[in-house]
């Protein structure tokens, strides 16, 4: 599974009032899409986006309304974070499979995360 995190210049109307956003791009594995496995959050994302301990996040899925609430699961005294409830339904509802790309976008000054799904052809 490939995962990357970068700060990029704004290139989408989804965060129209923000000047910079961060993206976390996840190349999904079979285990993440077939067995209801929670999505592990890299430490840099956990620290920068979630801090310590919120149990829920608001998520805007591109092209869908209204925002959804997804659950954050915390382990090892806050050192490990997983996205649980909400992620499972997203995988199921979108028939995700290994190789699909999911991009999480966090805009400066905006509470909700934007989730964008890219599918591979074939």
N, CA, C and O atoms as a MOPAC input file, in Angstrom:
PM7 MOZYME 1SCF
protein

 N      0.84400 1    -1.17700 1     0.00000 1
 C      0.00000 1     0.00000 1     0.00000 1
 C      0.88000 1     1.22800 1     0.00000 1
 O      1.78500 1     1.36200 1     0.82400 1
 N      0.60900 1     2.11700 1    -0.92600 1
 C      1.36200 1     3.34900 1    -0.99100 1
 C      0.53400 1     4.46300 1    -0.37500 1
 O     -0.66500 1     4.56300 1    -0.63300 1
 N      1.15700 1     5.29200 1     0.42900 1
 C      0.48900 1     6.42300 1     1.04000 1
 C      1.44800 1     7.58900 1     1.01500 1
 O      2.62100 1     7.44200 1     1.35800 1
 N      0.96000 1     8.74400 1     0.61100 1
 C      1.83900 1     9.90300 1     0.63300 1
 C      1.07900 1    11.10500 1     1.15300 1
 O     -0.14900 1    11.15900 1     1.08600 1
 N      1.81600 1    12.05700 1     1.66500 1
 C      1.25300 1    13.24500 1     2.28000 1
 C      2.06800 1    14.42800 1     1.79300 1
 O      3.29600 1    14.41900 1     1.88000 1
 N      1.40100 1    15.43100 1     1.29000 1
 C      2.13300 1    16.58700 1     0.81500 1
 C      1.29700 1    17.84000 1     0.98600 1
 O      0.07100 1    17.78700 1     1.07700 1
 N      1.99600 1    18.97700 1     1.02600 1
 C      1.33100 1    20.27100 1     1.04500 1
 C      1.36300 1    20.77400 1    -0.39300 1
 O      2.42400 1    20.80100 1    -1.01700 1
 N      0.21900 1    21.16800 1    -0.91800 1
 C      0.14300 1    21.59700 1    -2.30500 1
 C     -0.61700 1    22.91000 1    -2.40800 1
 O     -1.39000 1    23.26300 1    -1.51800 1
 N     -0.39400 1    23.61700 1    -3.48000 1
 C     -1.16700 1    24.83200 1    -3.73800 1
 C     -2.59800 1    24.43800 1    -4.06200 1
 O     -2.84400 1    23.36800 1    -4.61800 1
 N     -3.52600 1    25.29100 1    -3.71800 1
 C     -4.92500 1    24.98300 1    -3.95600 1
 C     -5.18700 1    24.85300 1    -5.45700 1
 O     -4.74400 1    25.69100 1    -6.24300 1
 N     -5.89800 1    23.81400 1    -5.84600 1
 C     -6.16900 1    23.58000 1    -7.25800 1
 C     -7.61300 1    23.14300 1    -7.48700 1
 O     -7.94400 1    22.62300 1    -8.55300 1
 N     -8.46100 1    23.34800 1    -6.50400 1
 C     -9.82800 1    22.85800 1    -6.58900 1
 C    -10.77800 1    23.87500 1    -5.98800 1
 O    -10.41200 1    24.59300 1    -5.05800 1
 N    -11.99300 1    23.94500 1    -6.51100 1
 C    -13.00500 1    24.83000 1    -5.94300 1
 C    -13.53600 1    24.29400 1    -4.62100 1
 O    -14.27400 1    24.99400 1    -3.92800 1
 N    -13.17300 1    23.06400 1    -4.25800 1
 C    -13.68000 1    22.45000 1    -3.03400 1
 C    -13.23100 1    23.20200 1    -1.79300 1
 O    -13.89700 1    23.15000 1    -0.76000 1
 N    -12.11300 1    23.89500 1    -1.88600 1
 C    -11.58800 1    24.67100 1    -0.76800 1
 C    -11.40600 1    26.11300 1    -1.22000 1
 O    -10.34700 1    26.70500 1    -1.01100 1
 N    -12.43300 1    26.67400 1    -1.83600 1
 C    -12.29900 1    27.93900 1    -2.54100 1
 C    -11.78500 1    29.08900 1    -1.69100 1
 O    -11.14200 1    29.98900 1    -2.23200 1
 N    -12.03800 1    29.10500 1    -0.37800 1
 C    -11.58100 1    30.20900 1     0.45100 1
 C    -10.20100 1    29.98300 1     1.03800 1
 O     -9.64800 1    30.88200 1     1.67000 1
 N     -9.63800 1    28.80800 1     0.84300 1
 C     -8.32500 1    28.49100 1     1.40500 1
 C     -7.24000 1    28.75500 1     0.37500 1
 O     -7.46500 1    28.59700 1    -0.82500 1
 N     -6.05300 1    29.16100 1     0.84400 1
 C     -4.97200 1    29.40900 1    -0.09100 1
 C     -4.07500 1    28.18700 1    -0.25300 1
 O     -3.40800 1    28.04700 1    -1.27800 1
 N     -4.04700 1    27.30900 1     0.73200 1
 C     -3.20900 1    26.11600 1     0.69100 1
 C     -3.99000 1    24.97100 1     1.31600 1
 O     -4.75100 1    25.17000 1     2.26300 1
 N     -3.80100 1    23.78300 1     0.78500 1
 C     -4.38400 1    22.61500 1     1.42700 1
 C     -3.35200 1    21.51200 1     1.45300 1
 O     -2.34200 1    21.55900 1     0.74900 1
 N     -3.62500 1    20.52100 1     2.27600 1
 C     -2.77700 1    19.33900 1     2.34700 1
 C     -3.55700 1    18.16500 1     1.79000 1
 O     -4.77600 1    18.08500 1     1.94200 1
 N     -2.85100 1    17.26400 1     1.15100 1
 C     -3.47700 1    16.06900 1     0.62000 1
 C     -2.79400 1    14.83400 1     1.18100 1
 O     -1.57500 1    14.79100 1     1.34600 1
 N     -3.61100 1    13.83400 1     1.46800 1
 C     -3.12200 1    12.51600 1     1.86300 1
 C     -3.68400 1    11.55100 1     0.83500 1
 O     -4.89700 1    11.34900 1     0.76600 1
 N     -2.81600 1    10.96100 1     0.04300 1
 C     -3.22700 1    10.08000 1    -1.05000 1
 C     -2.96300 1     8.63500 1    -0.63600 1
 O     -1.85400 1     8.29300 1    -0.22700 1
 N     -3.98700 1     7.79100 1    -0.74300 1
 C     -3.87900 1     6.39000 1    -0.35200 1
 C     -4.18800 1     5.50100 1    -1.55400 1
 O     -5.26900 1     5.58400 1    -2.13700 1
 N     -3.23700 1     4.65600 1    -1.91600 1
 C     -3.41400 1     3.63200 1    -2.94600 1
 C     -3.89600 1     2.39300 1    -2.19400 1
 O     -3.11500 1     1.75700 1    -1.48600 1
 N     -5.16500 1     2.04800 1    -2.34100 1
 C     -5.78400 1     1.03800 1    -1.48900 1
 C     -5.28900 1    -0.37700 1    -1.77000 1
 O     -5.04200 1    -0.76300 1    -2.91200 1
 N     -5.15500 1    -1.13400 1    -0.67700 1
 C     -4.81100 1    -2.55400 1    -0.76800 1
 C     -6.09500 1    -3.37400 1    -0.69300 1
 O     -7.14700 1    -2.85100 1    -0.32500 1
 N     -6.01100 1    -4.64700 1    -1.03800 1
 C     -7.16600 1    -5.53900 1    -0.98300 1
 C     -7.71600 1    -5.64300 1     0.44200 1
 O     -8.93000 1    -5.66700 1     0.64300 1
 N     -6.82100 1    -5.70500 1     1.42600 1
 C     -7.25700 1    -5.83600 1     2.82300 1
 C     -8.06600 1    -4.62300 1     3.27300 1
 O     -8.98600 1    -4.75400 1     4.08000 1
 N     -7.73400 1    -3.46800 1     2.76400 1
 C     -8.45600 1    -2.25900 1     3.17000 1
 C     -9.83100 1    -2.17300 1     2.55300 1
 O    -10.67100 1    -1.41400 1     3.03700 1
 N    -10.08800 1    -2.92400 1     1.50100 1
 C    -11.36000 1    -2.79800 1     0.80000 1
 C    -12.27600 1    -4.00500 1     0.92900 1
 O    -13.47100 1    -3.89000 1     0.65600 1
 N    -11.76100 1    -5.15000 1     1.33300 1
 C    -12.59400 1    -6.35400 1     1.31900 1
 C    -13.03400 1    -6.83300 1     2.68800 1
 O    -14.06200 1    -7.50200 1     2.79500 1
 N    -12.29500 1    -6.51600 1     3.73400 1
 C    -12.62100 1    -7.10200 1     5.02100 1
 C    -13.10000 1    -6.14400 1     6.08300 1
 O    -13.13700 1    -6.49800 1     7.26100 1
 N    -13.46600 1    -4.94000 1     5.69500 1
 C    -13.91800 1    -3.98600 1     6.69900 1
 C    -12.79800 1    -3.49100 1     7.58700 1
 O    -13.04100 1    -3.10600 1     8.73100 1
 N    -11.56800 1    -3.49200 1     7.07900 1
 C    -10.41700 1    -3.05200 1     7.86400 1
 C    -10.42500 1    -1.53300 1     8.00900 1
 O    -10.68100 1    -0.81100 1     7.04500 1
 N    -10.14700 1    -1.05900 1     9.20500 1
 C    -10.03000 1     0.37400 1     9.43400 1
 C     -8.81800 1     0.90000 1     8.67400 1
 O     -7.87700 1     0.15700 1     8.39500 1
 N     -8.85000 1     2.18700 1     8.34400 1
 C     -7.76200 1     2.81400 1     7.59400 1
 C     -6.80200 1     3.48100 1     8.56400 1
 O     -7.18000 1     4.40700 1     9.28100 1
 N     -5.55600 1     3.00900 1     8.58500 1
 C     -4.54300 1     3.59600 1     9.45200 1
 C     -4.16500 1     4.99700 1     8.99000 1
 O     -3.97800 1     5.24100 1     7.79800 1
 N     -4.05700 1     5.90000 1     9.93700 1
 C     -3.70700 1     7.29200 1     9.65600 1
 C     -2.22700 1     7.48500 1     9.95400 1
 O     -1.80100 1     7.22600 1    11.08000 1
 N     -1.42100 1     7.93400 1     8.98100 1
 C      0.00100 1     8.16700 1     9.24100 1
 C      0.20400 1     9.19900 1    10.35700 1
 O     -0.62500 1    10.08800 1    10.55300 1
 N      1.30300 1     9.06600 1    11.07200 1
 C      1.56800 1     9.95000 1    12.21500 1
 C      1.55000 1    11.42500 1    11.82600 1
 O      1.03200 1    12.24800 1    12.58100 1
 N      2.09800 1    11.77600 1    10.67800 1
 C      2.13200 1    13.18900 1    10.28300 1
 C      0.72600 1    13.74400 1    10.06000 1
 O      0.46300 1    14.90700 1    10.36500 1
 N     -0.16400 1    12.92900 1     9.53700 1
 C     -1.55600 1    13.34500 1     9.34600 1
 C     -2.25500 1    13.42200 1    10.69600 1
 O     -2.95700 1    14.39200 1    10.98400 1
 N     -2.06100 1    12.40100 1    11.52000 1
 C     -2.69700 1    12.37800 1    12.85000 1
 C     -2.33900 1    13.62800 1    13.63100 1
 O     -3.21800 1    14.28900 1    14.18400 1
 N     -1.06800 1    13.95600 1    13.68000 1
 C     -0.62900 1    15.12500 1    14.46100 1
 C     -1.11000 1    16.43500 1    13.83900 1
 O     -1.60300 1    17.31700 1    14.54200 1
 N     -0.96600 1    16.55700 1    12.52700 1
 C     -1.28500 1    17.81500 1    11.87100 1
 C     -2.76300 1    18.09500 1    11.69100 1
 O     -3.19200 1    19.24700 1    11.75900 1
 N     -3.54500 1    17.05000 1    11.46300 1
 C     -4.95500 1    17.25700 1    11.16800 1
 C     -5.87000 1    17.01900 1    12.34700 1
 O     -6.88100 1    17.70600 1    12.49500 1
 N     -5.53500 1    16.05500 1    13.19100 1
 C     -6.46600 1    15.64500 1    14.23100 1
 C     -6.00400 1    15.95900 1    15.64500 1
 O     -6.80900 1    15.91800 1    16.57600 1
 N     -4.71800 1    16.27400 1    15.82800 1
 C     -4.21500 1    16.52300 1    17.17000 1
 C     -4.33500 1    15.27600 1    18.01700 1
 O     -3.90700 1    14.19500 1    17.61200 1
 N     -4.91400 1    15.42500 1    19.18700 1
 C     -5.05300 1    14.29000 1    20.10300 1
 C     -6.50300 1    14.10100 1    20.50100 1
 O     -7.08200 1    14.93400 1    21.19900 1
 N     -7.07600 1    13.01700 1    20.06000 1
 C     -8.27800 1    12.53100 1    20.65600 1
 C     -9.65700 1    12.82500 1    20.13200 1
 O    -10.60400 1    12.34900 1    20.75700 1
 N     -9.89500 1    13.58100 1    19.01700 1
 C    -11.30000 1    13.66500 1    18.61000 1
 C    -11.79000 1    12.27500 1    18.21700 1
 O    -11.01800 1    11.46700 1    17.70000 1
 N    -13.04000 1    11.99900 1    18.45400 1
 C    -13.56700 1    10.67400 1    18.14200 1
 C    -14.35500 1    10.65300 1    16.83500 1
 O    -14.74000 1     9.58400 1    16.36100 1
 N    -14.59700 1    11.82700 1    16.25200 1
 C    -15.32300 1    11.90800 1    14.99800 1
 C    -14.72900 1    12.99500 1    14.11100 1
 O    -14.15700 1    13.96800 1    14.60300 1
 N    -14.86900 1    12.82100 1    12.80600 1
 C    -14.47700 1    13.85000 1    11.84900 1
 C    -15.61600 1    14.03700 1    10.85400 1
 O    -16.35100 1    13.09300 1    10.56600 1
 N    -15.76200 1    15.23700 1    10.33500 1
 C    -16.73200 1    15.50500 1     9.29500 1
 C    -16.06000 1    15.30500 1     7.95100 1
 O    -14.94700 1    15.78400 1     7.73300 1
 N    -16.72700 1    14.60100 1     7.04800 1
 C    -16.16100 1    14.26500 1     5.74700 1
 C    -17.14000 1    14.67400 1     4.65500 1
 O    -18.32100 1    14.32900 1     4.71000 1
 N    -16.64800 1    15.40600 1     3.66800 1
 C    -17.42500 1    15.72900 1     2.46900 1
 C    -16.91100 1    14.84200 1     1.35600 1
 O    -15.74200 1    14.92400 1     0.97900 1
 N    -17.77500 1    13.99800 1     0.83100 1
 C    -17.39000 1    13.12600 1    -0.27900 1
 C    -17.73400 1    13.86900 1    -1.56200 1
 O    -18.87300 1    14.29200 1    -1.76300 1
 N    -16.74100 1    14.02200 1    -2.42200 1
 C    -16.92200 1    14.79700 1    -3.63800 1
 C    -18.14000 1    14.31000 1    -4.40300 1
 O    -18.26900 1    13.12200 1    -4.70000 1
 N    -19.03300 1    15.24200 1    -4.71800 1
 C    -20.22700 1    14.92600 1    -5.48300 1
 C    -21.41200 1    14.45700 1    -4.66200 1
 O    -22.46600 1    14.15800 1    -5.22300 1
 N    -21.26400 1    14.38600 1    -3.32900 1
 C    -22.36600 1    13.91600 1    -2.48300 1
 C    -22.63500 1    14.92300 1    -1.37700 1
 O    -21.72400 1    15.60800 1    -0.91300 1
 N    -23.87600 1    15.00900 1    -0.96200 1
 C    -24.29300 1    15.88300 1     0.12000 1
 C    -25.10200 1    15.04100 1     1.09300 1
 O    -25.59600 1    14.00100 1     0.65700 1
 N    -25.28100 1    15.36200 1     2.30300 1
 C    -24.52300 1    16.33100 1     3.09800 1
 C    -23.22700 1    15.70700 1     3.62100 1
 O    -22.93100 1    14.55200 1     3.31500 1
 N    -22.45000 1    16.46300 1     4.41100 1
 C    -21.24400 1    15.86900 1     5.01900 1
 C    -21.61100 1    14.67900 1     5.90000 1
 O    -22.70000 1    14.62100 1     6.47200 1
 N    -20.69500 1    13.74600 1     5.99600 1
 C    -20.88200 1    12.56100 1     6.82500 1
 C    -19.97300 1    12.64200 1     8.04300 1
 O    -18.97200 1    13.35800 1     8.04300 1
 N    -20.33600 1    11.90000 1     9.07400 1
 C    -19.49800 1    11.79200 1    10.25800 1
 C    -18.82600 1    10.43000 1    10.24300 1
 O    -19.49500 1     9.39800 1    10.19100 1
 N    -17.49100 1    10.43300 1    10.28800 1
 C    -16.72300 1     9.19300 1    10.34300 1
 C    -16.06100 1     9.10700 1    11.71200 1
 O    -15.73700 1    10.12700 1    12.32100 1
 N    -15.86600 1     7.89600 1    12.18200 1
 C    -15.31600 1     7.64300 1    13.51300 1
 C    -13.78700 1     7.52400 1    13.46500 1
 O    -13.22700 1     6.90100 1    12.56200 1
 N    -13.13100 1     8.13200 1    14.45200 1
 C    -11.69400 1     7.94200 1    14.64800 1
 C    -11.49200 1     7.01000 1    15.83400 1
 O    -12.10000 1     7.19600 1    16.88800 1
 N    -10.64400 1     6.01800 1    15.66200 1
 C    -10.32200 1     5.05700 1    16.72000 1
 C     -8.89800 1     5.33600 1    17.18500 1
 O     -7.98300 1     5.41700 1    16.36500 1
 N     -8.70500 1     5.48100 1    18.48400 1
 C     -7.39400 1     5.82300 1    19.04300 1
 C     -6.87100 1     4.66600 1    19.88800 1
 O     -7.61000 1     4.06900 1    20.67200 1
 N     -5.57000 1     4.35500 1    19.71300 1
 C     -4.92400 1     3.26600 1    20.44700 1
 C     -3.55700 1     3.72300 1    20.93400 1
 O     -3.05700 1     4.77200 1    20.53000 1
 N     -2.96500 1     2.92200 1    21.80500 1
 C     -1.61200 1     3.17200 1    22.31600 1
 C     -1.45400 1     4.58400 1    22.86500 1
 O     -0.52200 1     5.30200 1    22.50400 1
 N     -2.36700 1     4.96900 1    23.73400 1
 C     -2.34600 1     6.27900 1    24.39400 1
 C     -2.28800 1     7.42500 1    23.39100 1
 O     -1.55000 1     8.39100 1    23.58700 1
 N     -3.06400 1     7.31700 1    22.32200 1
 C     -3.16600 1     8.38100 1    21.33400 1
 C     -2.07800 1     8.39200 1    20.28400 1
 O     -2.01000 1     9.31900 1    19.47700 1
 N     -1.21900 1     7.37200 1    20.27600 1
 C     -0.12800 1     7.34300 1    19.30000 1
 C     -0.52100 1     6.68000 1    17.98800 1
 O      0.20200 1     6.79500 1    16.99800 1
 N     -1.65200 1     5.99000 1    17.96700 1
 C     -2.12000 1     5.33900 1    16.75300 1
 C     -3.57000 1     5.73500 1    16.51700 1
 O     -4.38800 1     5.72700 1    17.43700 1
 N     -3.87700 1     6.08200 1    15.27000 1
 C     -5.22800 1     6.51100 1    14.92600 1
 C     -5.67800 1     5.77200 1    13.67300 1
 O     -4.91500 1     5.61600 1    12.71900 1
 N     -6.92600 1     5.32200 1    13.69100 1
 C     -7.53700 1     4.63600 1    12.54700 1
 C     -8.86500 1     5.31200 1    12.23000 1
 O     -9.54400 1     5.82000 1    13.12200 1
 N     -9.22600 1     5.31200 1    10.94800 1
 C    -10.55500 1     5.77700 1    10.55600 1
 C    -11.42600 1     4.54000 1    10.45400 1
 O    -11.15400 1     3.65000 1     9.64900 1
 N    -12.47200 1     4.48000 1    11.26700 1
 C    -13.32500 1     3.30100 1    11.33600 1
 C    -14.67600 1     3.53200 1    10.69900 1
 O    -14.77900 1     3.64600 1     9.47700 1
 N    -15.71600 1     3.60400 1    11.51600 1
 C    -17.08800 1     3.74500 1    11.03300 1
 C    -17.18200 1     4.91800 1    10.05400 1
 O    -16.66900 1     6.00500 1    10.32300 1
 N    -17.81900 1     4.69200 1     8.95600 1
 C    -17.88200 1     5.68400 1     7.88400 1
 C    -16.97300 1     5.24400 1     6.76100 1
 O    -17.37500 1     5.22300 1     5.59800 1
 N    -15.73600 1     4.88900 1     7.10900 1
 C    -14.80700 1     4.36100 1     6.11200 1
 C    -15.32100 1     3.04200 1     5.55700 1
 O    -15.27700 1     2.80400 1     4.35000 1
 N    -15.81800 1     2.17200 1     6.46600 1
 C    -16.33700 1     0.86800 1     6.05000 1
 C    -17.46600 1     1.03700 1     5.02400 1
 O    -17.47300 1     0.39400 1     3.97500 1
 N    -18.41700 1     1.91700 1     5.35500 1
 C    -19.56000 1     2.14400 1     4.46500 1
 C    -19.11100 1     2.76500 1     3.14800 1
 O    -19.64900 1     2.42100 1     2.09600 1
 N    -18.14600 1     3.66500 1     3.18200 1
 C    -17.60800 1     4.28700 1     1.97500 1
 C    -17.02600 1     3.22400 1     1.04800 1
 O    -17.27300 1     3.25100 1    -0.15800 1
 N    -16.25700 1     2.29200 1     1.59800 1
 C    -15.67500 1     1.20500 1     0.79900 1
 C    -16.76000 1     0.34400 1     0.16900 1
 O    -16.70700 1     0.02500 1    -1.01900 1
 N    -17.73700 1    -0.02500 1     0.97600 1
 C    -18.82500 1    -0.88500 1     0.49500 1
 C    -19.67600 1    -0.16000 1    -0.55000 1
 O    -19.93000 1    -0.69900 1    -1.62700 1
 N    -20.11200 1     1.05000 1    -0.23400 1
 C    -21.01300 1     1.79000 1    -1.11500 1
 C    -20.38400 1     2.14000 1    -2.45800 1
 O    -21.08900 1     2.29600 1    -3.45400 1
 N    -19.06600 1     2.26200 1    -2.48800 1
 C    -18.37100 1     2.61900 1    -3.71900 1
 C    -17.68300 1     1.43100 1    -4.37700 1
 O    -16.93200 1     1.59900 1    -5.33800 1
 N    -17.94000 1     0.21400 1    -3.85600 1
 C    -17.36200 1    -1.01800 1    -4.39700 1
 C    -15.86300 1    -0.84400 1    -4.65500 1
 O    -15.37100 1    -1.13800 1    -5.74400 1
 N    -15.15300 1    -0.36700 1    -3.64400 1
 C    -13.71600 1    -0.12200 1    -3.79200 1
 C    -12.95500 1    -1.42800 1    -3.92100 1
 O    -13.35900 1    -2.45700 1    -3.38000 1
 N    -11.85900 1    -1.37100 1    -4.63700 1
 C    -10.99700 1    -2.54100 1    -4.79100 1
 C     -9.54300 1    -2.09000 1    -4.74400 1
 O     -9.24200 1    -0.89800 1    -4.81300 1
 N     -8.65100 1    -3.06300 1    -4.62700 1
 C     -7.22300 1    -2.76800 1    -4.57600 1
 C     -6.83400 1    -1.94400 1    -5.79600 1
 O     -7.26000 1    -2.22200 1    -6.91800 1
 N     -6.02300 1    -0.93100 1    -5.55400 1
 C     -5.56500 1    -0.06800 1    -6.63400 1
 C     -6.37200 1     1.19500 1    -6.80700 1
 O     -5.91500 1     2.12600 1    -7.47000 1
 N     -7.58200 1     1.25900 1    -6.21900 1
 C     -8.30800 1     2.51800 1    -6.25300 1
 C     -7.51900 1     3.53500 1    -5.43300 1
 O     -6.84300 1     3.18200 1    -4.46600 1
 N     -7.61500 1     4.77600 1    -5.82500 1
 C     -6.90500 1     5.84800 1    -5.14500 1
 C     -7.91900 1     6.72800 1    -4.43300 1
 O     -8.88200 1     7.19600 1    -5.04100 1
 N     -7.69900 1     6.95100 1    -3.13800 1
 C     -8.54000 1     7.84100 1    -2.36200 1
 C     -7.66200 1     8.98800 1    -1.87100 1
 O     -6.60900 1     8.76800 1    -1.27200 1
 N     -8.11000 1    10.21500 1    -2.13300 1
 C     -7.36800 1    11.38700 1    -1.69500 1
 C     -8.17800 1    12.11600 1    -0.63900 1
 O     -9.33900 1    12.46200 1    -0.86000 1
 N     -7.56200 1    12.34500 1     0.50200 1
 C     -8.15400 1    13.13100 1     1.57200 1
 C     -7.54900 1    14.52700 1     1.47700 1
 O     -6.33000 1    14.67300 1     1.38900 1
 N     -8.39900 1    15.55400 1     1.49400 1
 C     -7.93400 1    16.92800 1     1.36600 1
 C     -8.34700 1    17.70000 1     2.60700 1
 O     -9.51700 1    17.70300 1     2.98900 1
 N     -7.37800 1    18.35400 1     3.23000 1
 C     -7.63800 1    19.18700 1     4.40500 1
 C     -7.30300 1    20.61900 1     4.03200 1
 O     -6.14700 1    20.94100 1     3.75700 1
 N     -8.30700 1    21.47200 1     4.02400 1
 C     -8.11700 1    22.87100 1     3.66700 1
 C     -7.91400 1    23.70500 1     4.91900 1
 O     -8.59600 1    23.51700 1     5.92600 1
 N     -6.97900 1    24.61600 1     4.84300 1
 C     -6.69900 1    25.50700 1     5.97500 1
 C     -7.96600 1    26.29200 1     6.31400 1
 O     -8.56800 1    26.92200 1     5.44500 1
 N     -8.36000 1    26.24700 1     7.58200 1
 C     -9.51500 1    26.99100 1     8.05000 1
 C    -10.86300 1    26.33700 1     7.79000 1
 O    -11.90200 1    26.92900 1     8.08100 1
 N    -10.86100 1    25.11200 1     7.24200 1
 C    -12.10800 1    24.40600 1     6.95800 1
 C    -12.13900 1    23.14000 1     7.80800 1
 O    -11.18100 1    22.36700 1     7.81900 1
 N    -13.25300 1    22.93200 1     8.52200 1
 C    -13.33500 1    21.79400 1     9.44000 1
 C    -13.41200 1    20.44800 1     8.73100 1
 O    -12.75600 1    19.49300 1     9.14600 1
 N    -14.20800 1    20.36100 1     7.66600 1
 C    -14.45500 1    19.08700 1     7.01200 1
 C    -13.27200 1    18.65600 1     6.13900 1
 O    -12.55200 1    19.48800 1     5.58700 1
 N    -13.09100 1    17.35200 1     6.02900 1
 C    -12.15500 1    16.78300 1     5.06300 1
 C    -12.91800 1    16.51300 1     3.77500 1
 O    -14.07600 1    16.09700 1     3.81300 1
 N    -12.28100 1    16.74500 1     2.64500 1
 C    -12.85700 1    16.38600 1     1.35900 1
 C    -12.26800 1    15.04600 1     0.95800 1
 O    -11.05700 1    14.84700 1     1.06300 1
 N    -13.10600 1    14.12100 1     0.49800 1
 C    -12.65000 1    12.81000 1     0.06100 1
 C    -12.94800 1    12.67900 1    -1.42900 1
 O    -14.08500 1    12.84700 1    -1.87000 1
 N    -11.89600 1    12.37600 1    -2.19500 1
 C    -12.00900 1    12.23400 1    -3.64500 1
 C    -11.58500 1    10.82500 1    -4.01200 1
 O    -10.53600 1    10.35600 1    -3.56900 1
 N    -12.39100 1    10.14200 1    -4.82100 1
 C    -12.11700 1     8.76800 1    -5.23200 1
 C    -11.73000 1     8.74900 1    -6.70000 1
 O    -12.45100 1     9.28000 1    -7.54600 1
 N    -10.58800 1     8.13700 1    -7.00300 1
 C    -10.14600 1     7.91600 1    -8.38200 1
 C    -10.08300 1     6.41900 1    -8.60700 1
 O     -9.46300 1     5.69900 1    -7.82600 1
 N    -10.71500 1     5.94700 1    -9.66000 1
 C    -10.70000 1     4.52100 1    -9.98100 1
 C     -9.73400 1     4.25700 1   -11.11300 1
 O     -9.54400 1     5.09100 1   -11.99800 1
 N     -9.12800 1     3.09000 1   -11.07200 1
 C     -8.28100 1     2.64700 1   -12.18500 1
 C     -9.16800 1     2.01700 1   -13.23500 1
 O    -10.12400 1     1.31700 1   -12.89900 1
 N     -8.87300 1     2.24900 1   -14.48100 1
 C     -9.63300 1     1.59700 1   -15.55900 1
 C     -9.17300 1     0.15200 1   -15.70600 1
 O     -7.98500 1    -0.15000 1   -15.58800 1
 N    -10.11800 1    -0.72500 1   -15.96100 1
 C     -9.76600 1    -2.13700 1   -16.18900 1
 C     -9.67300 1    -2.84900 1   -14.93100 1
 O     -9.38700 1    -4.04700 1   -14.92000 1

